[in-house]
Tab-separated table of C-alpha atoms in Angstrom:
chain	number	residue	atom	x	y	z
Q	22	UNK	CA	57.823	60.827	106.629
Q	23	UNK	CA	59.085	63.591	108.916
Q	24	UNK	CA	61.981	61.444	110.131
Q	25	UNK	CA	63.002	60.731	106.524
Q	26	UNK	CA	62.914	64.441	105.631
Q	27	UNK	CA	65.058	65.311	108.663
Q	28	UNK	CA	67.608	62.689	107.634
Q	29	UNK	CA	67.715	64.024	104.067
Q	30	UNK	CA	68.143	67.610	105.304
Q	31	UNK	CA	71.062	66.616	107.520
Q	32	UNK	CA	72.758	64.691	104.721
Q	33	UNK	CA	72.312	67.573	102.276
Q	34	UNK	CA	73.871	70.047	104.740
Q	35	UNK	CA	76.885	67.749	105.060
Q	36	UNK	CA	77.275	67.533	101.278
Q	37	UNK	CA	76.990	71.273	100.625
Q	38	UNK	CA	79.533	72.599	103.103
Q	39	UNK	CA	82.621	70.330	102.712
Q	40	UNK	CA	85.826	71.847	101.385
Q	41	UNK	CA	84.275	75.232	100.604
Q	42	UNK	CA	87.682	76.968	100.812
Q	43	UNK	CA	89.867	74.193	99.419
Q	44	UNK	CA	89.692	75.355	95.816
Q	45	UNK	CA	90.209	79.057	96.680
Q	46	UNK	CA	93.197	77.956	98.762
Q	47	UNK	CA	94.610	76.002	95.829
Q	48	UNK	CA	94.020	79.034	93.615
Q	49	UNK	CA	96.009	81.182	96.041
Q	50	UNK	CA	98.911	78.727	96.063
Q	51	UNK	CA	99.061	78.509	92.258
Q	52	UNK	CA	98.630	82.265	91.883
Q	53	UNK	CA	101.526	82.899	94.272
Q	54	UNK	CA	103.734	80.460	92.396
Q	55	UNK	CA	102.919	82.077	89.053
Q	56	UNK	CA	103.601	85.526	90.474
Q	57	UNK	CA	107.055	84.396	91.595
Q	58	UNK	CA	107.732	82.888	88.153
Q	59	UNK	CA	106.618	86.080	86.379
Q	60	UNK	CA	108.887	88.166	88.581
Q	61	UNK	CA	111.810	85.832	87.880
Q	62	UNK	CA	111.257	86.264	84.139
Q	63	UNK	CA	111.090	90.037	84.591
Q	64	UNK	CA	114.604	89.975	86.024
Q	65	UNK	CA	115.848	88.820	82.623
Q	66	UNK	CA	114.876	92.042	80.864
Q	67	UNK	CA	117.784	94.362	80.017
Q	68	UNK	CA	118.763	97.317	82.174
Q	69	UNK	CA	117.399	100.560	80.770
Q	70	UNK	CA	119.414	102.959	82.904
Q	71	UNK	CA	122.926	102.764	81.440
Q	72	UNK	CA	124.373	104.236	78.232
Q	73	UNK	CA	124.298	100.918	76.405
Q	74	UNK	CA	120.558	100.408	76.986
Q	75	UNK	CA	119.594	100.708	73.304
Q	76	UNK	CA	122.140	98.088	72.228
Q	77	UNK	CA	121.133	95.764	75.080
Q	78	UNK	CA	117.444	96.086	74.248
Q	79	UNK	CA	118.021	95.379	70.552
Q	80	UNK	CA	120.119	92.301	71.315
Q	81	UNK	CA	117.595	91.052	73.866
Q	82	UNK	CA	114.485	91.330	71.675
Q	83	UNK	CA	116.275	90.108	68.549
Q	84	UNK	CA	116.343	86.691	70.222
Q	85	UNK	CA	113.227	84.665	69.367
Q	86	UNK	CA	113.425	82.831	72.691
Q	87	UNK	CA	113.256	86.069	74.677
Q	88	UNK	CA	110.202	87.197	72.720
Q	89	UNK	CA	108.493	83.866	73.351
Q	90	UNK	CA	109.210	84.203	77.069
Q	91	UNK	CA	107.719	87.697	77.039
Q	92	UNK	CA	104.493	86.371	75.538
Q	93	UNK	CA	104.448	83.506	78.041
Q	94	UNK	CA	104.929	86.035	80.853
Q	95	UNK	CA	101.827	87.947	79.773
Q	96	UNK	CA	99.734	84.750	79.643
Q	97	UNK	CA	101.042	83.559	83.008
Q	98	UNK	CA	100.155	86.915	84.564
Q	99	UNK	CA	96.629	86.687	83.171
Q	100	UNK	CA	96.193	83.212	84.673
Q	101	UNK	CA	97.720	84.316	87.989
Q	102	UNK	CA	95.316	87.282	88.129
Q	103	UNK	CA	92.234	85.143	87.497
Q	104	UNK	CA	93.253	82.652	90.171
Q	105	UNK	CA	94.062	85.475	92.579
Q	106	UNK	CA	90.566	86.930	92.179
Q	107	UNK	CA	89.092	83.510	92.982
Q	108	UNK	CA	91.258	83.391	96.115
Q	109	UNK	CA	90.442	87.027	96.937
Q	110	UNK	CA	86.702	86.368	97.270
Q	111	UNK	CA	87.303	83.698	99.932
Q	112	UNK	CA	89.866	85.899	101.698
Q	113	UNK	CA	87.409	88.805	101.814
Q	114	UNK	CA	84.699	86.557	103.242
Q	115	UNK	CA	87.034	85.528	106.054
Q	116	UNK	CA	87.987	89.185	106.674
Q	117	UNK	CA	84.552	90.013	108.080
Q	118	UNK	CA	83.918	93.747	108.537
Q	119	UNK	CA	87.129	94.593	106.644
Q	120	UNK	CA	86.116	92.629	103.560
Q	121	UNK	CA	85.633	95.829	101.517
Q	122	UNK	CA	89.243	96.858	102.151
Q	123	UNK	CA	90.502	93.434	101.132
Q	124	UNK	CA	88.386	93.478	97.961
Q	125	UNK	CA	89.306	97.028	96.940
Q	126	UNK	CA	93.011	96.514	97.506
Q	127	UNK	CA	93.037	93.126	95.792
Q	128	UNK	CA	91.087	94.232	92.719
Q	129	UNK	CA	93.215	97.378	92.316
Q	130	UNK	CA	96.355	95.259	92.612
Q	131	UNK	CA	95.100	92.883	89.913
Q	132	UNK	CA	94.231	95.647	87.457
Q	133	UNK	CA	97.518	97.512	87.936
Q	134	UNK	CA	99.522	94.277	87.713
Q	135	UNK	CA	97.912	93.407	84.384
Q	136	UNK	CA	98.532	96.905	83.031
Q	137	UNK	CA	102.187	96.770	84.101
Q	138	UNK	CA	102.915	93.343	82.642
Q	139	UNK	CA	101.081	94.031	79.382
Q	140	UNK	CA	103.025	97.262	78.936
Q	141	UNK	CA	106.348	95.544	79.613
Q	142	UNK	CA	105.753	92.711	77.146
Q	143	UNK	CA	103.683	94.267	74.357
Q	144	UNK	CA	106.830	95.317	72.472
Q	145	UNK	CA	107.979	91.699	72.090
Q	146	UNK	CA	104.468	90.535	71.188
Q	147	UNK	CA	104.127	93.279	68.565
Q	148	UNK	CA	107.467	92.369	66.970
Q	149	UNK	CA	106.359	88.726	66.729
Q	150	UNK	CA	102.986	89.446	65.148
Q	151	UNK	CA	103.687	92.536	63.017
Q	152	UNK	CA	105.766	92.575	59.820
Q	153	UNK	CA	106.181	96.366	59.878
Q	154	UNK	CA	107.503	96.708	63.428
Q	155	UNK	CA	111.102	95.415	63.515
Q	156	UNK	CA	113.613	95.253	66.335
Q	157	UNK	CA	115.827	98.267	65.625
Q	158	UNK	CA	117.500	101.123	67.512
Q	159	UNK	CA	114.610	103.397	66.532
Q	160	UNK	CA	111.959	101.109	68.045
Q	161	UNK	CA	114.180	100.170	70.990
Q	162	UNK	CA	113.389	103.554	72.514
Q	163	UNK	CA	109.738	102.497	72.669
Q	164	UNK	CA	110.735	99.284	74.431
Q	165	UNK	CA	112.711	101.254	77.012
Q	166	UNK	CA	109.729	103.514	77.659
Q	167	UNK	CA	107.383	100.529	78.061
Q	168	UNK	CA	109.756	98.800	80.467
Q	169	UNK	CA	109.762	101.932	82.613
Q	170	UNK	CA	105.955	101.969	82.493
Q	171	UNK	CA	106.016	98.375	83.674
Q	172	UNK	CA	108.143	99.279	86.673
Q	173	UNK	CA	105.910	102.230	87.556
Q	174	UNK	CA	102.812	100.054	87.225
Q	175	UNK	CA	104.381	97.456	89.485
Q	176	UNK	CA	105.053	100.115	92.122
Q	177	UNK	CA	101.387	101.194	92.019
Q	178	UNK	CA	100.171	97.569	92.088
Q	179	UNK	CA	102.164	96.793	95.211
Q	180	UNK	CA	100.832	99.892	96.978
Q	181	UNK	CA	97.312	98.614	96.255
Q	182	UNK	CA	98.326	95.187	97.579
Q	183	UNK	CA	99.466	96.911	100.785
Q	184	UNK	CA	95.858	98.015	101.425
Q	185	UNK	CA	94.729	94.387	101.266
Q	186	UNK	CA	97.601	93.182	103.438
Q	187	UNK	CA	97.051	95.831	106.114
Q	188	UNK	CA	93.383	94.805	106.322
Q	189	UNK	CA	94.360	91.151	106.741
Q	190	UNK	CA	96.809	92.169	109.468
Q	191	UNK	CA	94.115	94.035	111.387
Q	192	UNK	CA	91.692	91.124	111.142
Q	193	UNK	CA	94.310	88.560	112.180
Q	194	UNK	CA	95.494	90.554	115.211
Q	195	UNK	CA	92.277	92.192	116.417
Q	196	UNK	CA	89.645	89.553	115.649
Q	197	UNK	CA	92.047	86.581	115.827
Q	198	UNK	CA	90.480	85.197	112.655
Q	199	UNK	CA	93.857	83.847	111.478
Q	200	UNK	CA	97.154	82.805	113.064
Q	201	UNK	CA	99.180	85.798	114.280
Q	202	UNK	CA	102.138	84.899	112.062
Q	203	UNK	CA	99.987	85.296	108.959
Q	204	UNK	CA	98.836	88.751	110.040
Q	205	UNK	CA	102.280	89.987	111.022
Q	206	UNK	CA	103.857	88.644	107.840
Q	207	UNK	CA	101.167	90.505	105.883
Q	208	UNK	CA	102.054	93.649	107.832
Q	209	UNK	CA	105.772	93.241	107.024
Q	210	UNK	CA	105.125	92.745	103.303
Q	211	UNK	CA	102.740	95.734	103.278
Q	212	UNK	CA	105.362	98.005	104.850
Q	213	UNK	CA	107.929	96.950	102.252
Q	214	UNK	CA	105.350	97.571	99.504
Q	215	UNK	CA	105.045	101.208	100.565
Q	216	UNK	CA	108.705	101.787	99.691
Q	217	UNK	CA	107.718	101.027	96.118
Q	218	UNK	CA	110.245	102.922	93.985
Q	219	UNK	CA	113.078	101.114	95.765
Q	220	UNK	CA	111.603	97.685	96.475
Q	221	UNK	CA	109.239	97.006	93.545
Q	222	UNK	CA	111.683	94.419	92.218
Q	223	UNK	CA	111.344	92.451	95.492
Q	224	UNK	CA	107.794	92.911	96.775
Q	225	UNK	CA	106.052	90.723	94.132
Q	226	UNK	CA	108.250	87.831	95.275
Q	227	UNK	CA	107.315	88.469	98.915
Q	228	UNK	CA	103.638	88.706	98.027
Q	229	UNK	CA	103.870	85.447	96.076
Q	230	UNK	CA	105.357	83.664	99.091
Q	231	UNK	CA	102.643	85.132	101.334
Q	232	UNK	CA	99.902	83.983	98.938
Q	233	UNK	CA	101.288	80.445	98.998
Q	234	UNK	CA	101.337	80.442	102.822
Q	235	UNK	CA	97.811	81.889	103.051
Q	236	UNK	CA	96.508	79.414	100.461
Q	237	UNK	CA	97.987	76.420	102.301
Q	238	UNK	CA	96.518	77.680	105.576
Q	239	UNK	CA	93.106	78.108	103.938
Q	240	UNK	CA	93.235	74.539	102.610
Q	241	UNK	CA	94.212	73.071	105.979
Q	242	UNK	CA	91.596	75.058	107.874
Q	243	UNK	CA	88.882	74.058	105.427
Q	244	UNK	CA	89.790	70.384	105.702
Q	245	UNK	CA	89.721	70.558	109.513
Q	246	UNK	CA	86.315	72.243	109.506
Q	247	UNK	CA	85.012	69.705	107.015
Q	248	UNK	CA	86.243	66.783	109.109
Q	249	UNK	CA	84.509	68.193	112.200
Q	250	UNK	CA	81.342	68.910	110.269
Q	251	UNK	CA	81.230	65.425	108.788
Q	252	UNK	CA	81.742	63.865	112.215
Q	253	UNK	CA	78.870	65.920	113.636
Q	254	UNK	CA	76.645	65.236	110.660
Q	255	UNK	CA	77.109	61.453	110.754
Q	256	UNK	CA	76.299	61.364	114.460
Q	257	UNK	CA	72.660	62.048	113.576
Q	258	UNK	CA	69.948	63.742	115.668
Q	259	UNK	CA	68.861	62.340	118.991
Q	260	UNK	CA	65.803	60.039	118.657
Q	261	UNK	CA	62.618	61.571	119.893
Q	262	UNK	CA	58.884	60.977	119.746
Q	263	UNK	CA	57.431	61.063	116.280
Q	264	UNK	CA	54.824	63.611	115.467
Q	265	UNK	CA	51.202	62.884	114.601
Q	266	UNK	CA	50.867	60.910	111.432
Q	267	UNK	CA	54.475	59.755	111.434
Q	268	UNK	CA	55.081	56.326	110.002
Q	269	UNK	CA	57.897	54.087	109.008
Q	270	UNK	CA	60.290	51.651	110.625
Q	271	UNK	CA	61.161	52.388	114.225
Q	272	UNK	CA	58.356	54.887	114.871
Q	273	UNK	CA	55.841	54.542	117.675
Q	274	UNK	CA	52.174	55.300	117.007
Q	275	UNK	CA	51.337	58.646	118.541
Q	276	UNK	CA	48.192	59.678	120.343
Q	277	UNK	CA	45.089	60.436	118.366
Q	278	UNK	CA	43.329	63.786	118.385
Q	279	UNK	CA	41.062	62.531	121.222
Q	280	UNK	CA	44.131	61.841	123.431
Q	281	UNK	CA	43.702	58.029	123.320
Q	282	UNK	CA	46.028	55.498	121.812
Q	283	UNK	CA	44.934	54.647	118.331
Q	284	UNK	CA	44.145	51.020	117.488
Q	285	UNK	CA	46.815	49.105	115.623
Q	286	UNK	CA	46.376	48.852	111.918
Q	287	UNK	CA	44.757	45.636	110.740
């Protein structure tokens, strides 16, 4: 009975631990790809700094296709944020004693990113779903203001992401919990994030690429650990003497309480 329980315990431990970071790694890869796509769609919005900004904004949002893309951008950002949080939990676990910095920076980045993207696309969504809010020069001023709020929110989001990236850099270089290239690339992206007012148009792309690289690394590392764990688990424990009362195939009758060999069963 004891031998059977030991075998079941070993098999259960093998089944619980495999691929524990595969799905968070996949979430990081998809989140990074969505972040790059959202940033690419943001580049299509009209420039709000020149004298013809009102005319450009009216022409841009008068197009049904542009409004549909704005709504899709908001939904893609929501999905990217949810997947990023799933990835963030695994990343914080691997960060050890700096997990709180990774979590705080990542959560703040997610919240600010959602605020920025919602602000930048709510004008197009409102025009689509409201009959009393038309695309006109008067309302175009609101769109310009919201696009500026989006840029400011993106600057703040990337500063929050820098906190997470700096923590990953420290863990990767000091504790050697990750390849050095991952830590130093996180450091480079974090430094660029701090120059937010100038580089906010670029840093989400860099962060997306870094998330894809970190997600792929997490998947590969998890698969390697799982392969080693499965090999160890299938090897089985070394055979040893069975305890008192043990029975079953392959067991040897143990000594009785009096220290003598018990008689064979009839």
